[in-house]
Amino acid sequence: MAAQGPAATATAFEMVDIPGKGNGLVATRNIKAGEQILAETPAFVVTPRECTEAGIAAAVAKLSLSDRDVFYSLALADHLVPLGPHLGRFKNNSMEVYDTAGGVFLVGSRFNHSCAPNVSRRWDTPAAKMRFVASFDIEQGTELEIAYAVLCAPRDQRQQMLQRLFGFKCTCRACTLTGDAQVKSDERRAKTEIIRDLVPKLIARPVKLVELAKQGLALIEEEGIVTGTASFAWDCFQAAAAYGDVESAKAWAVKNLELQEREAGVESSEYKQVSQLQHNPRLHGSWGVAGRVQAVPKP
């Protein structure tokens, strides 16, 4: 059955049975890196207070009959069955929106997981849509996969998290590495996460901040991951803005846009915002907050 989506992207994929995974989405044509595959409004959104079996049931009851049928066809892992048919499916399929709330996407929920995804997803708050963007060139017939959980963790930690949250063992290409390749992959991912945590805390040391951000970016790109890369360039832009370095800020805005194109997409509100800052970084709220001008390394 073909997955339903916006008219502009409806021919990019179809839903098929994936051996060992159940339903999944497969490209029906070649897709270019940076192409928006799907931009979907959630069928419903619930706050943490509403996240109960009764609360989800009430939200589902407001859907059309056809959308309700789709909801009840979504995955329900065995370990979530005791939560009830509504809360269990919500836990199994929802994605974070508006920072704290959760939303159900009747098409987007069909993407399967990979620890080396070829599709990035990003919630666009102003547009109230989840955008799914091709991280790489994707050939016709290839399964389209997103990340359900944290990517920059060693394989054992990723496996434990996926088993606990979604009830499956990941067999993606990153999780089936062996020997030295697997050890090096774990090291790169663990180091990337440490760097990601440190970088924003180094605003008082902008040269060190950029040095570490570049290391993190190189590590995650070596892993073949696009999801999460743009944040490194954004941290560097903010450092350049804080210290009033116009040329560095412009250069990091350009780098951020280069990465955002394959992560949030050129149609995203975030991409458009950074496009404005690329031309006039002084528009950013943190401009000059460091209280002194200092050169910040460029990309």
CSV table of C-alpha atoms in Angstrom, one decimal:
chain,number,residue,atom,x,y,z
A,1,MET,CA,0.0,0.0,0.0
A,2,ALA,CA,1.5,3.4,-1.0
A,3,ALA,CA,2.1,5.7,1.9
A,4,GLN,CA,0.1,8.9,1.8
A,5,GLY,CA,1.8,12.3,2.0
A,6,PRO,CA,2.0,15.7,0.5
A,7,ALA,CA,1.4,15.7,-3.2
A,8,ALA,CA,4.9,17.0,-4.0
A,9,THR,CA,6.5,14.0,-2.3
A,10,ALA,CA,3.9,11.3,-2.6
A,11,THR,CA,5.8,9.5,-5.4
A,12,ALA,CA,9.1,9.4,-3.5
A,13,PHE,CA,8.3,6.3,-1.4
A,14,GLU,CA,5.8,3.5,-0.8
A,15,MET,CA,5.1,1.4,2.2
A,16,VAL,CA,6.1,-2.3,1.8
A,17,ASP,CA,6.7,-5.3,4.0
A,18,ILE,CA,10.4,-5.3,5.1
A,19,PRO,CA,11.6,-8.9,6.1
A,20,GLY,CA,12.2,-9.0,9.8
A,21,LYS,CA,10.9,-5.5,10.3
A,22,GLY,CA,7.3,-5.4,9.4
A,23,ASN,CA,6.1,-2.3,7.4
A,24,GLY,CA,8.7,0.2,6.2
A,25,LEU,CA,9.1,2.9,3.5
A,26,VAL,CA,11.1,2.3,0.3
A,27,ALA,CA,12.2,4.9,-2.3
A,28,THR,CA,10.2,4.6,-5.5
A,29,ARG,CA,12.7,6.7,-7.4
A,30,ASN,CA,16.1,8.2,-6.9
A,31,ILE,CA,16.1,10.9,-4.2
A,32,LYS,CA,18.8,13.6,-4.1
A,33,ALA,CA,20.6,14.6,-0.8
A,34,GLY,CA,18.7,17.5,0.8
A,35,GLU,CA,15.4,16.6,-0.9
A,36,GLN,CA,12.4,16.9,1.5
A,37,ILE,CA,10.8,13.5,1.4
A,38,LEU,CA,7.9,14.3,3.7
A,39,ALA,CA,6.6,17.3,5.7
A,40,GLU,CA,3.9,16.0,8.0
A,41,THR,CA,1.5,17.6,10.5
A,42,PRO,CA,0.9,15.4,13.5
A,43,ALA,CA,-2.4,13.6,13.7
A,44,PHE,CA,-2.6,14.8,17.3
A,45,VAL,CA,-0.3,16.1,20.0
A,46,VAL,CA,-0.5,15.4,23.7
A,47,THR,CA,1.3,17.0,26.7
A,48,PRO,CA,2.9,14.9,29.4
A,49,ARG,CA,-0.2,15.4,31.6
A,50,GLU,CA,-2.4,13.9,28.9
A,51,CYS,CA,-0.1,11.0,28.2
A,52,THR,CA,-2.3,8.3,29.7
A,53,GLU,CA,-4.3,5.5,28.1
A,54,ALA,CA,-7.5,7.6,28.6
A,55,GLY,CA,-5.8,10.7,27.3
A,56,ILE,CA,-4.5,9.1,24.1
A,57,ALA,CA,-7.8,7.3,23.6
A,58,ALA,CA,-9.6,10.7,23.7
A,59,ALA,CA,-7.2,12.1,21.1
A,60,VAL,CA,-7.7,9.1,18.8
A,61,ALA,CA,-11.5,9.4,19.1
A,62,LYS,CA,-11.3,12.8,17.5
A,63,LEU,CA,-9.6,11.5,14.4
A,64,SER,CA,-11.5,10.6,11.2
A,65,LEU,CA,-12.4,6.9,10.8
A,66,SER,CA,-9.7,6.4,8.2
A,67,ASP,CA,-7.0,8.0,10.4
A,68,ARG,CA,-8.2,5.9,13.4
A,69,ASP,CA,-7.7,2.8,11.3
A,70,VAL,CA,-4.2,3.9,10.4
A,71,PHE,CA,-3.4,4.6,14.1
A,72,TYR,CA,-4.6,1.1,15.1
A,73,SER,CA,-2.4,-0.4,12.4
A,74,LEU,CA,0.8,1.2,13.9
A,75,ALA,CA,3.4,-1.0,15.6
A,76,LEU,CA,2.7,-2.1,19.2
A,77,ALA,CA,5.7,-3.9,20.7
A,78,ASP,CA,4.9,-6.8,23.1
A,79,HIS,CA,6.4,-5.1,26.1
A,80,LEU,CA,4.1,-2.1,25.6
A,81,VAL,CA,0.9,-4.1,25.3
A,82,PRO,CA,0.2,-3.8,29.1
A,83,LEU,CA,0.0,0.0,28.7
A,84,GLY,CA,-3.1,-0.4,26.6
A,85,PRO,CA,-3.8,-0.2,22.9
A,86,HIS,CA,-3.7,3.6,22.8
A,87,LEU,CA,-0.9,4.5,25.2
A,88,GLY,CA,1.2,1.5,24.0
A,89,ARG,CA,1.0,2.6,20.4
A,90,PHE,CA,1.7,6.2,21.3
A,91,LYS,CA,4.8,5.2,23.2
A,92,ASN,CA,5.9,3.0,20.3
A,93,ASN,CA,5.4,5.6,17.6
A,94,SER,CA,5.3,9.2,18.9
A,95,MET,CA,8.0,11.7,18.2
A,96,GLU,CA,8.9,14.7,20.3
A,97,VAL,CA,7.4,18.1,19.3
A,98,TYR,CA,7.4,21.5,21.0
A,99,ASP,CA,10.2,20.4,23.3
A,100,THR,CA,8.1,18.5,25.8
A,101,ALA,CA,5.0,17.2,24.0
A,102,GLY,CA,4.6,14.1,21.8
A,103,GLY,CA,3.0,13.8,18.4
A,104,VAL,CA,1.8,10.9,16.3
A,105,PHE,CA,2.6,11.0,12.6
A,106,LEU,CA,0.6,8.5,10.6
A,107,VAL,CA,3.0,8.4,7.7
A,108,GLY,CA,6.3,9.3,9.5
A,109,SER,CA,5.7,6.5,12.0
A,110,ARG,CA,6.3,4.1,9.1
A,111,PHE,CA,10.0,4.9,8.9
A,112,ASN,CA,12.1,2.2,10.4
A,113,HIS,CA,15.2,2.9,12.5
A,114,SER,CA,18.9,2.8,11.7
A,115,CYS,CA,21.9,3.9,13.7
A,116,ALA,CA,23.3,5.1,10.3
A,117,PRO,CA,20.1,6.7,8.9
A,118,ASN,CA,19.8,8.0,5.4
A,119,VAL,CA,17.0,10.3,6.3
A,120,SER,CA,17.0,13.1,9.0
A,121,ARG,CA,13.9,14.3,10.8
A,122,ARG,CA,13.5,17.7,12.3
A,123,TRP,CA,10.5,19.3,14.1
A,124,ASP,CA,9.7,22.7,12.5
A,125,THR,CA,7.9,24.6,15.3
A,126,PRO,CA,6.8,27.7,13.2
A,127,ALA,CA,5.4,25.4,10.5
A,128,ALA,CA,4.1,22.8,13.0
A,129,LYS,CA,5.4,20.0,10.8
A,130,MET,CA,8.0,17.3,11.1
A,131,ARG,CA,10.3,17.4,8.1
A,132,PHE,CA,12.0,14.3,6.8
A,133,VAL,CA,14.9,15.1,4.6
A,134,ALA,CA,17.3,12.9,2.6
A,135,SER,CA,20.7,13.0,4.2
A,136,PHE,CA,22.4,11.4,1.2
A,137,ASP,CA,21.6,10.5,-2.4
A,138,ILE,CA,19.3,7.5,-2.2
A,139,GLU,CA,18.7,5.0,-4.9
A,140,GLN,CA,15.4,3.7,-6.0
A,141,GLY,CA,14.4,0.6,-4.0
A,142,THR,CA,16.4,1.6,-0.9
A,143,GLU,CA,14.7,1.6,2.5
A,144,LEU,CA,14.3,5.0,4.0
A,145,GLU,CA,15.4,5.0,7.7
A,146,ILE,CA,15.5,7.6,10.5
A,147,ALA,CA,17.0,7.5,14.0
A,148,TYR,CA,14.6,6.7,16.8
A,149,ALA,CA,17.1,7.4,19.6
A,150,VAL,CA,20.5,8.8,20.4
A,151,LEU,CA,23.1,7.9,17.7
A,152,CYS,CA,26.3,8.9,19.4
A,153,ALA,CA,26.6,6.1,21.9
A,154,PRO,CA,28.4,2.8,21.8
A,155,ARG,CA,26.6,-0.1,20.2
A,156,ASP,CA,25.7,-1.9,23.4
A,157,GLN,CA,24.1,1.3,24.8
A,158,ARG,CA,22.2,1.9,21.6
A,159,GLN,CA,20.9,-1.7,21.6
A,160,GLN,CA,19.8,-1.5,25.2
A,161,MET,CA,18.0,1.8,24.7
A,162,LEU,CA,16.2,0.5,21.5
A,163,GLN,CA,15.2,-2.7,23.3
A,164,ARG,CA,13.9,-0.9,26.3
A,165,LEU,CA,12.0,1.8,24.4
A,166,PHE,CA,10.8,0.0,21.3
A,167,GLY,CA,11.3,-3.7,21.9
A,168,PHE,CA,13.6,-4.7,19.0
A,169,LYS,CA,17.3,-5.5,18.3
A,170,CYS,CA,18.8,-3.2,15.7
A,171,THR,CA,20.6,-5.0,12.8
A,172,CYS,CA,21.6,-1.9,10.8
A,173,ARG,CA,25.0,-1.7,9.2
A,174,ALA,CA,26.4,0.2,12.2
A,175,CYS,CA,25.2,-2.5,14.6
A,176,THR,CA,26.5,-5.4,12.6
A,177,LEU,CA,30.1,-4.2,12.4
A,178,THR,CA,32.7,-6.6,13.8
A,179,GLY,CA,36.2,-6.6,15.2
A,180,ASP,CA,38.3,-3.4,14.9
A,181,ALA,CA,35.7,-1.6,12.8
A,182,GLN,CA,33.1,-2.0,15.6
A,183,VAL,CA,35.6,-0.8,18.3
A,184,LYS,CA,36.5,2.3,16.3
A,185,SER,CA,32.9,3.1,15.6
A,186,ASP,CA,32.1,2.9,19.3
A,187,GLU,CA,35.0,5.2,20.1
A,188,ARG,CA,34.1,7.8,17.5
A,189,ARG,CA,30.4,7.9,18.6
A,190,ALA,CA,31.3,8.1,22.3
A,191,LYS,CA,33.8,10.8,21.8
A,192,THR,CA,31.4,12.8,19.6
A,193,GLU,CA,28.8,12.8,22.4
A,194,ILE,CA,31.4,14.0,25.0
A,195,ILE,CA,32.4,16.8,22.6
A,196,ARG,CA,28.8,17.7,21.9
A,197,ASP,CA,28.2,18.1,25.6
A,198,LEU,CA,31.4,20.2,26.1
A,199,VAL,CA,31.2,22.6,23.2
A,200,PRO,CA,28.4,24.9,24.4
A,201,LYS,CA,30.1,25.2,27.8
A,202,LEU,CA,33.2,26.7,26.2
A,203,ILE,CA,31.7,30.0,25.2
A,204,ALA,CA,34.4,31.8,27.3
A,205,ARG,CA,37.1,30.0,25.3
A,206,PRO,CA,35.9,30.5,21.7
A,207,VAL,CA,39.1,29.2,20.1
A,208,LYS,CA,38.9,25.9,22.0
A,209,LEU,CA,35.2,25.8,21.3
A,210,VAL,CA,35.8,25.8,17.6
A,211,GLU,CA,38.6,23.4,17.8
A,212,LEU,CA,36.5,20.8,19.6
A,213,ALA,CA,33.5,21.5,17.4
A,214,LYS,CA,35.6,20.7,14.3
A,215,GLN,CA,36.8,17.5,15.9
A,216,GLY,CA,33.2,16.5,16.7
A,217,LEU,CA,32.1,17.3,13.2
A,218,ALA,CA,34.9,15.2,11.7
A,219,LEU,CA,34.1,12.3,13.9
A,220,ILE,CA,30.4,12.2,13.2
A,221,GLU,CA,31.0,12.6,9.5
A,222,GLU,CA,33.5,9.8,9.5
A,223,GLU,CA,30.7,7.6,10.9
A,224,GLY,CA,28.6,8.5,7.9
A,225,ILE,CA,26.0,10.4,9.9
A,226,VAL,CA,24.3,13.7,9.0
A,227,THR,CA,21.7,13.9,11.7
A,228,GLY,CA,23.1,16.1,14.5
A,229,THR,CA,26.0,17.7,12.5
A,230,ALA,CA,24.5,21.2,12.0
A,231,SER,CA,24.5,21.8,15.8
A,232,PHE,CA,28.3,22.0,15.8
A,233,ALA,CA,28.3,24.7,13.2
A,234,TRP,CA,25.6,26.6,15.1
A,235,ASP,CA,27.6,26.6,18.3
A,236,CYS,CA,30.5,28.1,16.4
A,237,PHE,CA,28.3,30.7,14.8
A,238,GLN,CA,27.0,31.7,18.2
A,239,ALA,CA,30.6,32.0,19.5
A,240,ALA,CA,31.6,34.2,16.6
A,241,ALA,CA,28.5,36.3,17.2
A,242,ALA,CA,29.1,36.7,20.9
A,243,TYR,CA,32.6,38.0,20.2
A,244,GLY,CA,31.6,40.2,17.3
A,245,ASP,CA,33.5,38.5,14.6
A,246,VAL,CA,31.5,39.3,11.5
A,247,GLU,CA,33.4,37.3,8.9
A,248,SER,CA,33.7,34.2,11.1
A,249,ALA,CA,30.0,34.4,11.9
A,250,LYS,CA,29.1,34.6,8.2
A,251,ALA,CA,31.4,31.7,7.5
A,252,TRP,CA,29.9,29.5,10.2
A,253,ALA,CA,26.4,30.5,9.0
A,254,VAL,CA,27.3,29.2,5.6
A,255,LYS,CA,28.6,26.0,7.1
A,256,ASN,CA,25.5,25.6,9.1
A,257,LEU,CA,23.3,26.0,6.0
A,258,GLU,CA,25.4,23.4,4.1
A,259,LEU,CA,24.7,20.9,6.9
A,260,GLN,CA,21.1,22.0,7.5
A,261,GLU,CA,20.3,21.4,3.8
A,262,ARG,CA,20.6,17.7,4.4
A,263,GLU,CA,19.3,17.7,8.0
A,264,ALA,CA,16.3,20.1,8.3
A,265,GLY,CA,16.0,21.0,4.6
A,266,VAL,CA,15.9,24.3,2.7
A,267,GLU,CA,12.2,24.7,3.3
A,268,SER,CA,12.6,24.6,7.1
A,269,SER,CA,12.1,27.7,9.2
A,270,GLU,CA,15.5,27.1,10.7
A,271,TYR,CA,17.2,27.2,7.4
A,272,LYS,CA,15.5,30.4,6.4
A,273,GLN,CA,16.4,32.0,9.7
A,274,VAL,CA,20.1,31.2,9.3
A,275,SER,CA,20.0,32.4,5.7
A,276,GLN,CA,19.1,35.8,7.1
A,277,LEU,CA,21.9,35.7,9.6
A,278,GLN,CA,24.4,34.7,6.9
A,279,HIS,CA,24.0,38.1,5.4
A,280,ASN,CA,23.7,40.1,8.7
A,281,PRO,CA,24.9,38.1,11.7
A,282,ARG,CA,24.4,41.2,13.9
A,283,LEU,CA,20.7,40.3,13.9
A,284,HIS,CA,21.3,37.4,16.2
A,285,GLY,CA,20.3,38.0,19.8
A,286,SER,CA,23.8,37.0,21.2
A,287,TRP,CA,25.7,39.5,19.1
A,288,GLY,CA,28.4,41.1,21.2
A,289,VAL,CA,27.3,39.6,24.5
A,290,ALA,CA,30.9,38.6,25.4
A,291,GLY,CA,31.6,42.3,25.9
A,292,ARG,CA,34.8,42.3,23.8
A,293,VAL,CA,35.8,41.7,20.2
A,294,GLN,CA,37.9,38.6,19.5
A,295,ALA,CA,38.8,36.7,16.3
A,296,VAL,CA,37.0,33.3,16.2
A,297,PRO,CA,38.4,30.6,13.9
A,298,LYS,CA,36.5,30.0,10.7
A,299,PRO,CA,35.5,26.6,9.3
